[in-house]
PDB file of C-alpha atoms and ligand atoms in Angstrom:
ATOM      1  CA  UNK A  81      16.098 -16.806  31.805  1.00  0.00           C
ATOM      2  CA  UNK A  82      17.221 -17.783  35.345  1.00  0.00           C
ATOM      3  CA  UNK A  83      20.248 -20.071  35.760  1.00  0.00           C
ATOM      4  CA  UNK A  84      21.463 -21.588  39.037  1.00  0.00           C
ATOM      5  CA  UNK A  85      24.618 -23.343  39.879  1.00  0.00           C
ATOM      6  CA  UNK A  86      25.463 -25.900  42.534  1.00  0.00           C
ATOM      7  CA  UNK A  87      29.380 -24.988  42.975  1.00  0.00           C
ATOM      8  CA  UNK A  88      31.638 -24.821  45.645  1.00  0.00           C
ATOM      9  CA  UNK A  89      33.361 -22.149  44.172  1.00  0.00           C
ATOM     10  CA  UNK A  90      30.383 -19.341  43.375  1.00  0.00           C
ATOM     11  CA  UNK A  91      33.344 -16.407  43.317  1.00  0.00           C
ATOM     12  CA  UNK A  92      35.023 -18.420  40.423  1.00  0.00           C
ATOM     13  CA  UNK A  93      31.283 -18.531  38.695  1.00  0.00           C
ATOM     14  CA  UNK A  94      30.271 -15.357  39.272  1.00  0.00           C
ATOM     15  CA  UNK A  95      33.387 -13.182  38.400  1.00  0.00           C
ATOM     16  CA  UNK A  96      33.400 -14.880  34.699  1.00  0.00           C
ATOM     17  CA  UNK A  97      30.256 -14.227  33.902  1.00  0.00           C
ATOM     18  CA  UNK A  98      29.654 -10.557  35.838  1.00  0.00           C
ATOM     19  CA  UNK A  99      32.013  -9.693  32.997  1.00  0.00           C
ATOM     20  CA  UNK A 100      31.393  -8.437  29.503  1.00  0.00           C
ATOM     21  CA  UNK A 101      28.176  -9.427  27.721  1.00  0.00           C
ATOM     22  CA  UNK A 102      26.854 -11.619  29.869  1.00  0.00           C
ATOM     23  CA  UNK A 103      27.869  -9.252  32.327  1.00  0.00           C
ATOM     24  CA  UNK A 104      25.695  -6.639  30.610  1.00  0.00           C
ATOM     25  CA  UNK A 105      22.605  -9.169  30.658  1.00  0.00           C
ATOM     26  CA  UNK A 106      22.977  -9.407  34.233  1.00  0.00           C
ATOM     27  CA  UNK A 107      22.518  -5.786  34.745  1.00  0.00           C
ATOM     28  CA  UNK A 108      19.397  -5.669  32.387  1.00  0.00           C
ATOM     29  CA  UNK A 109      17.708  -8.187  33.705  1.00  0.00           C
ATOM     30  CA  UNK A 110      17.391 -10.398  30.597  1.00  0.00           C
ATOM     31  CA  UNK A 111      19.500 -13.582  32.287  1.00  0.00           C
ATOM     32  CA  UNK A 112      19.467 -14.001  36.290  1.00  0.00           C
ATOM     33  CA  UNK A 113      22.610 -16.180  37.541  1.00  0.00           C
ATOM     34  CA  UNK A 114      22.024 -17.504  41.258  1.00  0.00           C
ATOM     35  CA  UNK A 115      25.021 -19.036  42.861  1.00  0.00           C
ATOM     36  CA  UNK A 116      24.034 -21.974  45.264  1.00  0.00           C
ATOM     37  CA  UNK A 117      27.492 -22.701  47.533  1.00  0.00           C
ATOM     38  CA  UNK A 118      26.756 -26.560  48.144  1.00  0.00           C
ATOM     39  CA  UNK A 119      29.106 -25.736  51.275  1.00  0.00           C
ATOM     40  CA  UNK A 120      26.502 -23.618  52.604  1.00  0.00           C
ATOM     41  CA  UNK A 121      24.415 -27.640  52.999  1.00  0.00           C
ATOM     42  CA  UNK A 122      27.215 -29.279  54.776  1.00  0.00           C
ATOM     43  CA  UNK A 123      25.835 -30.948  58.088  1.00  0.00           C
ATOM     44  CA  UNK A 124      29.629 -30.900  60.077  1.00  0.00           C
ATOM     45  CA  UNK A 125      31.692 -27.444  61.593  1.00  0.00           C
ATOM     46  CA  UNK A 126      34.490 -27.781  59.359  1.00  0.00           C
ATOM     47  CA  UNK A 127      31.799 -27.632  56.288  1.00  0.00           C
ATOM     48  CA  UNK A 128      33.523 -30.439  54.773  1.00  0.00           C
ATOM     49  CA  UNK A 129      31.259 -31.790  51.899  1.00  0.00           C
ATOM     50  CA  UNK A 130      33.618 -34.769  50.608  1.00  0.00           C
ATOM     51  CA  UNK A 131      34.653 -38.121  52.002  1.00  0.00           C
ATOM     52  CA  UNK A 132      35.834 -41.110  50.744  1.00  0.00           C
ATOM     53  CA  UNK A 133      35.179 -43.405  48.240  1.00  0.00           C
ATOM     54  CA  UNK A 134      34.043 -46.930  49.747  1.00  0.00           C
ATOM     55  CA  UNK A 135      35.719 -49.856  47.955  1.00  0.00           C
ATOM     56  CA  UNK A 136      39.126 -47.588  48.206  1.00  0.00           C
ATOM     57  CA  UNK A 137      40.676 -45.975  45.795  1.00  0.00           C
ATOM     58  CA  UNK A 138      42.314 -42.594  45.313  1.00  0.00           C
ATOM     59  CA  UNK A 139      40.972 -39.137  45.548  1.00  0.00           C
ATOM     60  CA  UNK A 140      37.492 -37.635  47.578  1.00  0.00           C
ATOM     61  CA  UNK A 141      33.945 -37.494  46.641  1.00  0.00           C
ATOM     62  CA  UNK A 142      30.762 -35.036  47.271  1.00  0.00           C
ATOM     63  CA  UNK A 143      28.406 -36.253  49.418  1.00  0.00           C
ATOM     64  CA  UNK A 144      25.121 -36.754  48.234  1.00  0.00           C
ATOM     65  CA  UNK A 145      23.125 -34.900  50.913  1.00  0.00           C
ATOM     66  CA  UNK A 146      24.933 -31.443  50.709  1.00  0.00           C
ATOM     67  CA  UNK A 147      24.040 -31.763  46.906  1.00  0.00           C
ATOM     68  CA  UNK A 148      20.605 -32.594  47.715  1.00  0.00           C
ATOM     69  CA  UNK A 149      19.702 -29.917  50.476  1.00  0.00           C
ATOM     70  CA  UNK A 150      21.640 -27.268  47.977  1.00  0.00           C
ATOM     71  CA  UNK A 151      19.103 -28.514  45.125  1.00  0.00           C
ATOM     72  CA  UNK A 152      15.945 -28.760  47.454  1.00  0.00           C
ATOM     73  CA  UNK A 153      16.604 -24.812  48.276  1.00  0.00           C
ATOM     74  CA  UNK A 154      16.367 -24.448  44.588  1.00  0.00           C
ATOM     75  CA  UNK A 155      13.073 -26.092  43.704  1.00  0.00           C
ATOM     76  CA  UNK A 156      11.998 -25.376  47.284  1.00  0.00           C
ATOM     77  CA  UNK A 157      12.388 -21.489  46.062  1.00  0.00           C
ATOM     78  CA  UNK A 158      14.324 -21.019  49.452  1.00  0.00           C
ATOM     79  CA  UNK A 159      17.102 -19.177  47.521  1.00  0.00           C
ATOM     80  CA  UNK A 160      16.900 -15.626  46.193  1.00  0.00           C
ATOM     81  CA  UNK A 161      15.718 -16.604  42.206  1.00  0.00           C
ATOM     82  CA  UNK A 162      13.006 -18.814  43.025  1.00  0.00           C
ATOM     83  CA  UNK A 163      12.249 -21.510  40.835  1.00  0.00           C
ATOM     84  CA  UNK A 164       8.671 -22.353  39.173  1.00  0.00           C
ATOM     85  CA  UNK A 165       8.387 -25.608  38.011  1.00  0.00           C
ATOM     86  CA  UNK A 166      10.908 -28.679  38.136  1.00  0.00           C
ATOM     87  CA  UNK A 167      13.739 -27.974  35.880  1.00  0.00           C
ATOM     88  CA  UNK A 168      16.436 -29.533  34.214  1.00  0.00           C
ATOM     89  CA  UNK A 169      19.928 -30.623  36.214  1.00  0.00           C
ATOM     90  CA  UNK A 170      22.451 -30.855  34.394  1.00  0.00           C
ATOM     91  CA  UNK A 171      25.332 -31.920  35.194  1.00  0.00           C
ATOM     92  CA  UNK A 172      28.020 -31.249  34.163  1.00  0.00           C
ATOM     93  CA  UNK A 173      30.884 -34.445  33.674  1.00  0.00           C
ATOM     94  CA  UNK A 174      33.002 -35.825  31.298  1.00  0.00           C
ATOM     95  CA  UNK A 175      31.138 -38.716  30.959  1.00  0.00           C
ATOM     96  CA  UNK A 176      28.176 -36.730  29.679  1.00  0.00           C
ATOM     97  CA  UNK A 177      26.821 -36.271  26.190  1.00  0.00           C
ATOM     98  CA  UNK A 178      28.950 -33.874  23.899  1.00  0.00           C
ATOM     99  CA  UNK A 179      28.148 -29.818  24.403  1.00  0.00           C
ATOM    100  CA  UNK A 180      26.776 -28.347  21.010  1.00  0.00           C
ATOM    101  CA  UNK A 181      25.399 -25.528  19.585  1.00  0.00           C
ATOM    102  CA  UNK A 182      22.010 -27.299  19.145  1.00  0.00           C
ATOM    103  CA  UNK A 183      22.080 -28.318  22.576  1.00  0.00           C
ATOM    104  CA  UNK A 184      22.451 -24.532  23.127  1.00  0.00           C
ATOM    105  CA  UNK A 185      19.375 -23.985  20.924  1.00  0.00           C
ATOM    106  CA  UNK A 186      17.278 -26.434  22.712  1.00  0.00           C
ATOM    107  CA  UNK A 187      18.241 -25.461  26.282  1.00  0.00           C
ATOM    108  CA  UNK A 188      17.954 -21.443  25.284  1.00  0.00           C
ATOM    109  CA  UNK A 189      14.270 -22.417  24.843  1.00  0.00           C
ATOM    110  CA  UNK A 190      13.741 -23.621  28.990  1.00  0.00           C
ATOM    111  CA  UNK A 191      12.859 -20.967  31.576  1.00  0.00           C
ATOM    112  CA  UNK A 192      15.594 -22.025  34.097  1.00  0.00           C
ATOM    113  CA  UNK A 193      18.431 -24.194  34.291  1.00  0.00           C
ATOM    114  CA  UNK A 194      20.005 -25.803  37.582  1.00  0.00           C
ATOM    115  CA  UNK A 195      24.020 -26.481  36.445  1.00  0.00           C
ATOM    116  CA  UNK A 196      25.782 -28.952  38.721  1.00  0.00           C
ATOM    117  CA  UNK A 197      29.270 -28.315  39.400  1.00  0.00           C
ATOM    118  CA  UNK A 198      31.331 -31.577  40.631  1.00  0.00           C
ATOM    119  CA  UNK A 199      34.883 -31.520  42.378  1.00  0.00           C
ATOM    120  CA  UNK A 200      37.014 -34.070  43.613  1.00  0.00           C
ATOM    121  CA  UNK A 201      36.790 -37.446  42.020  1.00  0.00           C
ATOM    122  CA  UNK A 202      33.139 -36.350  41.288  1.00  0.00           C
ATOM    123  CA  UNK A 203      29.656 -36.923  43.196  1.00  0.00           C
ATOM    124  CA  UNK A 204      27.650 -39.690  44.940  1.00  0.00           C
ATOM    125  CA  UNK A 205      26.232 -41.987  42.279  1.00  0.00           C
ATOM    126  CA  UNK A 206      22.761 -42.046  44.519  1.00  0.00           C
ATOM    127  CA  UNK A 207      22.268 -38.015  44.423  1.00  0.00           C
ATOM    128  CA  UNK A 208      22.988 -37.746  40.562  1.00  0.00           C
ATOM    129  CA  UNK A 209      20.325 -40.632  40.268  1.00  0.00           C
ATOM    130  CA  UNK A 210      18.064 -38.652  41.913  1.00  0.00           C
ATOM    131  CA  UNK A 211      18.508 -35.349  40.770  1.00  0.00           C
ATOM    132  CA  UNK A 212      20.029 -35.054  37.480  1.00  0.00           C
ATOM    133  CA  UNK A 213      18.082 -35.009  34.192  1.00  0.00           C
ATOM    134  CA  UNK A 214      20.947 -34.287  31.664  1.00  0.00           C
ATOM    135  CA  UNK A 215      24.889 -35.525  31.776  1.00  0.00           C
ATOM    136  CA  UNK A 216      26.969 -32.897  29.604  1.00  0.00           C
ATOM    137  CA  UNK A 217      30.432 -32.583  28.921  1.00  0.00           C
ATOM    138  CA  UNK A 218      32.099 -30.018  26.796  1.00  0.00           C
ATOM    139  CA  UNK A 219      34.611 -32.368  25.599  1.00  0.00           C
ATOM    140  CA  UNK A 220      37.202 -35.172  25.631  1.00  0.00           C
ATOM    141  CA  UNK A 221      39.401 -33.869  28.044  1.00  0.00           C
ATOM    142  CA  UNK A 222      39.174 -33.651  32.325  1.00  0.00           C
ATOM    143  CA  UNK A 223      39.113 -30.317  34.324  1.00  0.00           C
ATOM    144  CA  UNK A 224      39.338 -30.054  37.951  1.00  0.00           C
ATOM    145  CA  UNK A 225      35.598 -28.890  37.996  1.00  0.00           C
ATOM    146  CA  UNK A 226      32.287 -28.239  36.703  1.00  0.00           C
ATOM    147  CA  UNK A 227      32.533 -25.222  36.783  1.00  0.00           C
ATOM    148  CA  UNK A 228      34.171 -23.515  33.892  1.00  0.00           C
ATOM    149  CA  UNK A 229      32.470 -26.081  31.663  1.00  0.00           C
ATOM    150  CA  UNK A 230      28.825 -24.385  33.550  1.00  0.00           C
ATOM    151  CA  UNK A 231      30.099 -20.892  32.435  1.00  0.00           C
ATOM    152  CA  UNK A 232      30.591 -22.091  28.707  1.00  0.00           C
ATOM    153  CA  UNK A 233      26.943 -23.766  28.642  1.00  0.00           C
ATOM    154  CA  UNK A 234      25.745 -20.436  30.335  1.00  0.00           C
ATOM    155  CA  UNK A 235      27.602 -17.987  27.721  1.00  0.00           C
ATOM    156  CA  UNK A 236      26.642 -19.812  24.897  1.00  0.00           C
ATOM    157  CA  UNK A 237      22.817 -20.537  25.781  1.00  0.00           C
ATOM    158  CA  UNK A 238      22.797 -16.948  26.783  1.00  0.00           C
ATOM    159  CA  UNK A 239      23.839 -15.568  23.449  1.00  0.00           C
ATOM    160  CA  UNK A 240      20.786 -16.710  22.013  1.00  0.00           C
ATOM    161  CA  UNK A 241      18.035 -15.163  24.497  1.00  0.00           C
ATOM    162  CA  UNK A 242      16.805 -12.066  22.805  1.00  0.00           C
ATOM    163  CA  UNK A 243      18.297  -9.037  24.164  1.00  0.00           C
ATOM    164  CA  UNK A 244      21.625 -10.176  24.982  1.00  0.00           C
ATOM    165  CA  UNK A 245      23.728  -9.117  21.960  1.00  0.00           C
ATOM    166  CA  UNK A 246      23.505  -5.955  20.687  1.00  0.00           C
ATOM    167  CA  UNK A 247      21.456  -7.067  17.607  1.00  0.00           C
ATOM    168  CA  UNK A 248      19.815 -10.427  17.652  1.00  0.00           C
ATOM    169  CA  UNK A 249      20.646 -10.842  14.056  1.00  0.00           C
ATOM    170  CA  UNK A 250      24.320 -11.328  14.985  1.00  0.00           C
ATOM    171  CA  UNK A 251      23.403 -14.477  16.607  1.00  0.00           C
ATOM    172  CA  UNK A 252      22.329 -15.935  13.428  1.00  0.00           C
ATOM    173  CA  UNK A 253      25.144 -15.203  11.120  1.00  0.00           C
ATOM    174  CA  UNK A 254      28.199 -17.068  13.016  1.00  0.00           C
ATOM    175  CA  UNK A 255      30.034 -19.712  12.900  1.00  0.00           C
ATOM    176  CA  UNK A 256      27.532 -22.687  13.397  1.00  0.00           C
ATOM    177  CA  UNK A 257      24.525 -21.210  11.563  1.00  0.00           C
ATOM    178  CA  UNK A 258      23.082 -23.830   9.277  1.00  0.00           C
ATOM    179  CA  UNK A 259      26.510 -26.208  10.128  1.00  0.00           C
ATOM    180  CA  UNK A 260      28.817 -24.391   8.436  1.00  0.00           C
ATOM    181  CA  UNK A 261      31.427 -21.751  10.006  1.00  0.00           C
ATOM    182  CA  UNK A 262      31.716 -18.429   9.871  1.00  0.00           C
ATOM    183  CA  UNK A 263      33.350 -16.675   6.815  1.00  0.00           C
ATOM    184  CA  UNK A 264      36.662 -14.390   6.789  1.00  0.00           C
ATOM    185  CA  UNK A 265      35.452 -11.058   8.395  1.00  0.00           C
ATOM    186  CA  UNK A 266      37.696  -7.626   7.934  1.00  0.00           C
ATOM    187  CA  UNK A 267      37.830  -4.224   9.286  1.00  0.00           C
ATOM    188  CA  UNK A 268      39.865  -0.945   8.760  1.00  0.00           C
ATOM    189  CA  UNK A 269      42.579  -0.250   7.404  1.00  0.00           C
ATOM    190  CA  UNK A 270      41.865  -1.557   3.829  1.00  0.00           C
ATOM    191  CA  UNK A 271      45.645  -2.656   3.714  1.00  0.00           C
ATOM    192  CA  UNK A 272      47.262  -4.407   6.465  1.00  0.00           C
ATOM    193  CA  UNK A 273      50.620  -5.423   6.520  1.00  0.00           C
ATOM    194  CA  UNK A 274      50.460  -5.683   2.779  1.00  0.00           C
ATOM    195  CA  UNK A 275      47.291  -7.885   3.076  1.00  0.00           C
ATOM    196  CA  UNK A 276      43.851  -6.308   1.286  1.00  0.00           C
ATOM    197  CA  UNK A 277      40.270  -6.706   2.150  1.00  0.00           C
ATOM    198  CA  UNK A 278      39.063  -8.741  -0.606  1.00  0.00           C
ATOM    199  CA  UNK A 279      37.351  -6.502  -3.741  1.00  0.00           C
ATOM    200  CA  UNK A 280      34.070  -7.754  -3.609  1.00  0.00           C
ATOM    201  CA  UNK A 281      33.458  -6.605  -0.028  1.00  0.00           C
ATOM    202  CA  UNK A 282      33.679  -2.996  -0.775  1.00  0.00           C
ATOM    203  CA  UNK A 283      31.984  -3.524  -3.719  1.00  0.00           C
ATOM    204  CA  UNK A 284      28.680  -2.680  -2.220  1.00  0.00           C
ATOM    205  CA  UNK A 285      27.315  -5.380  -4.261  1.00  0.00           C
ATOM    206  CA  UNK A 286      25.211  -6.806  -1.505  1.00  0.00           C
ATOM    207  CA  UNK A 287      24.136 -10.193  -3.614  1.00  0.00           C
ATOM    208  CA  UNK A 288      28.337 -10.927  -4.839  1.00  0.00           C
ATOM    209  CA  UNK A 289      28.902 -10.389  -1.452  1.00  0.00           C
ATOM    210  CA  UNK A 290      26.811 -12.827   0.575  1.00  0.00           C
ATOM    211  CA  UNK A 291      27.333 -15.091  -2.700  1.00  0.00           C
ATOM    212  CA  UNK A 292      31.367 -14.745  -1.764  1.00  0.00           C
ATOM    213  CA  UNK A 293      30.724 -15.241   2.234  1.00  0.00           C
ATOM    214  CA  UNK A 294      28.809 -18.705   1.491  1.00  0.00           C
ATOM    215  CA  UNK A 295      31.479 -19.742  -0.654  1.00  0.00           C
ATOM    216  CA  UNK A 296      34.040 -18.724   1.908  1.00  0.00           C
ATOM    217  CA  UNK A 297      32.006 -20.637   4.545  1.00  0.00           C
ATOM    218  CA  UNK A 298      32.071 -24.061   2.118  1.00  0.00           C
ATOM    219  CA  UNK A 299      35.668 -23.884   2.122  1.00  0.00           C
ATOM    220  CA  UNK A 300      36.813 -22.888   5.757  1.00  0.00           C
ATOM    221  CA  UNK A 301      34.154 -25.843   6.861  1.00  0.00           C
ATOM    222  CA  UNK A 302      35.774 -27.885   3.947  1.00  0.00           C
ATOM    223  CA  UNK A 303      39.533 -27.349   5.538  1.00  0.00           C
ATOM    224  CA  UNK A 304      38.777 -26.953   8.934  1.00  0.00           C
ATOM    225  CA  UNK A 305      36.223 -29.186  10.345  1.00  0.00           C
ATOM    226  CA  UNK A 306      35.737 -31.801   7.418  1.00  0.00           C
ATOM    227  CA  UNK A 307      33.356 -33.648   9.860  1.00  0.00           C
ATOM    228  CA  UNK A 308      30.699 -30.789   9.247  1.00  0.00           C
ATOM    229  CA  UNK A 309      31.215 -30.351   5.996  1.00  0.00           C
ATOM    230  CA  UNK A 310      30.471 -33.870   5.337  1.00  0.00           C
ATOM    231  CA  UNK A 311      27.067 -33.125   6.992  1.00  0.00           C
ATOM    232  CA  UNK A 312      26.102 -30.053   5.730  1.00  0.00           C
ATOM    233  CA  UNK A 313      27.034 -31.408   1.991  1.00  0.00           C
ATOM    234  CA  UNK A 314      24.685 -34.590   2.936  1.00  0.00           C
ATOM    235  CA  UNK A 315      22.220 -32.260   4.102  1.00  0.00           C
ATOM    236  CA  UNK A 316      18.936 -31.179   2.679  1.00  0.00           C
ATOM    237  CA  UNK A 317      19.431 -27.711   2.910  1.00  0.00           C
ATOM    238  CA  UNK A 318      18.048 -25.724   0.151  1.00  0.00           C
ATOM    239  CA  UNK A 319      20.838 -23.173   0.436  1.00  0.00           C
ATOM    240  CA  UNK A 320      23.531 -25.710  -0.689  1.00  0.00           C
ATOM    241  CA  UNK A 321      21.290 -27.335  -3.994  1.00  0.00           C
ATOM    242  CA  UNK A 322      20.787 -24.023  -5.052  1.00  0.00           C
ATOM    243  CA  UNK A 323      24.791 -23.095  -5.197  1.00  0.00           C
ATOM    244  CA  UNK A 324      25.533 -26.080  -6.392  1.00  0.00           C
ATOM    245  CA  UNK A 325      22.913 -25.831  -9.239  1.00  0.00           C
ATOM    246  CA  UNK A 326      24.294 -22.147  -9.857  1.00  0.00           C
ATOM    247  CA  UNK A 327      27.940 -23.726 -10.164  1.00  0.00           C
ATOM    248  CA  UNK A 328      27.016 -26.396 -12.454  1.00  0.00           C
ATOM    249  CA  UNK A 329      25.609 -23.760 -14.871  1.00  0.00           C
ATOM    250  CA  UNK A 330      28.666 -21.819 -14.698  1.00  0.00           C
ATOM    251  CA  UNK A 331      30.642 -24.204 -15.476  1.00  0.00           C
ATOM    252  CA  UNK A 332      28.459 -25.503 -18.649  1.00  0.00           C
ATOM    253  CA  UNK A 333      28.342 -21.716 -19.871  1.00  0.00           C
ATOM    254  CA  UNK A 334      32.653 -21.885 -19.366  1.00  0.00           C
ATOM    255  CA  UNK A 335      32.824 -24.697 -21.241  1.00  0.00           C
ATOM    256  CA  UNK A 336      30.544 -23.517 -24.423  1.00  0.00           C
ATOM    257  CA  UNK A 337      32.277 -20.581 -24.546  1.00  0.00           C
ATOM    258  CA  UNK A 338      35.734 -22.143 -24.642  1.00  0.00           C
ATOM    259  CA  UNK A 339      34.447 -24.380 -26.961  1.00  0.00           C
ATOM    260  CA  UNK A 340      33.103 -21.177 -29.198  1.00  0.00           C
ATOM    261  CA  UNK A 341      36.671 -19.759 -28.744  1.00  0.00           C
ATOM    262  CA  UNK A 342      38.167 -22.986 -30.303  1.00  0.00           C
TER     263      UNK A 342
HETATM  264  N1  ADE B  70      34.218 -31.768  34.541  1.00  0.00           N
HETATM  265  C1  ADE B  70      35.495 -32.138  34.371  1.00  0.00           C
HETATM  266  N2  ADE B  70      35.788 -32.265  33.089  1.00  0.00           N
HETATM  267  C2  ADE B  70      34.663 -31.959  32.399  1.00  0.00           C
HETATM  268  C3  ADE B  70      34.332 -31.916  31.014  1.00  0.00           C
HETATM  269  N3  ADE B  70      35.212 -32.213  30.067  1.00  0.00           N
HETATM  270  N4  ADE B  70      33.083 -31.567  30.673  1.00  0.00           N
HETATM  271  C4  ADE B  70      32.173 -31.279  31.627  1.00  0.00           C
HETATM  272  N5  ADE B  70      32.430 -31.321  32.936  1.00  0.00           N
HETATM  273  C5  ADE B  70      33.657 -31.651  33.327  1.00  0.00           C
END
């Protein structure tokens, strides 16, 4: 998958995500990263790319040509990763529509992305109209710039290209999977502090285990984010009537044999 991002600041990009796994991607080939320095499309000596904002107020904006000649060398294929058919912009903004693991999903499934990086007080109204196809923000809060909010969307649609982590299956099994978060997870030492692994886990019974791990899921999403829980409880999911099913018979069985007891 090919990524390119419209940044003035391609070190900052490109030394985050050199690193580590996607670091590792890089190197094999499975994910291609091309930094496009909108500076590099300024028309003026000083390469200034901002100006400002008519009807006053405080604070610069981006130009809307610089933006534009950095995107036309995209789709143009004038830059090194050359680009096959129009893809998506997004940009990235406050203002845009909330980042999400399913949005993650869905854009994991395009062939290239173009990420747009604004600074300042933000970008021409007139280029974004031309050029952008999706507004995304990774939360409620403002940053300085696009572009650590690029690096998340990159990371996180990366994960989920084959190849990428270690074993695909790893991918599947955290927090998010099917709405719910990720159970407790332990390593060694057995005791910790005074604190031990739970039993069933080195059971080696592989069905009490994933039946414990589900459970623990229910109630972390339960405490933590009761938003999700809501959902995945109002949710069709097959999974969850099948517990819930296996709880209700436990607890019929509990009560018949207290009542055999009394
Ligand atoms: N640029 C500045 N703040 C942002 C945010 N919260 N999400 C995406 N882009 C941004």
């Amino acid at each position: 998958m090919k990524f390119h991002i419209m940044t003035l600041f391609p070190d900052m990009v490109m030394n985050g995500l050199s690193e580590s796994i996607t670091g590792r991607a890089m190197e094999k080939g499975i994910i291609r990263i091309q930094p496009v320095n909108i500076r590099d499309f300024s028309d003026n000596k000083y390469r200034h790319v901002d100006d400002y904002t008519y009807g006053g107020g405080a604070g610069m904006l981006m130009q809307p040509e610089p933006v534009y000649r950095a995107y036309q060398s995209i789709v143009n294929g004038d830059e090194d990763i050359s680009c096959k058919k129009k893809p998506r912009v997004l940009y990235m903004t406050p203002q845009g529509t909330r980042f999400s693991q399913k949005m993650a999903e869905e854009l994991a499934k395009e062939e290239e992305l173009v990420l747009l990086c604004g600074h300042y007080e933000g970008i021409d109204e007139r280029v974004l109209e031309e050029i952008v196809t999706d507004y995304v923000s990774i939360g409620d809060f403002v940053l300085t710039g696009g572009e650590l909010p690029a690096m998340m969307i990159i990371d996180a649609v990366s994960r989920l290209i084959p190849g990428v982590l270690g074993c695909d299956e790893s991918a599947l099994y955290e927090s998010f999977y099917d709405g719910l978060l990720e159970y407790p997870q332990y390593t060694r030492p057995e005791v910790w502090h005074n604190r031990k692994v739970p039993d069933v886990l080195l059971s080696g019974h592989h069905k009490n285990i994933a039946d414990w791990r589900y459970e623990m899921s229910l109630e972390r999403t339960k405490e933590r984010r009761p938003d999700l829980y809501e959902t995945y409880v109002n949710s069709d999911s097959e999974v969850y009537k099948t517990y819930i099913k296996k709880q209700q018979k436990k607890f019929r069985k509990k009560k018949k044999n207290d009542a055999d007891e009394t």
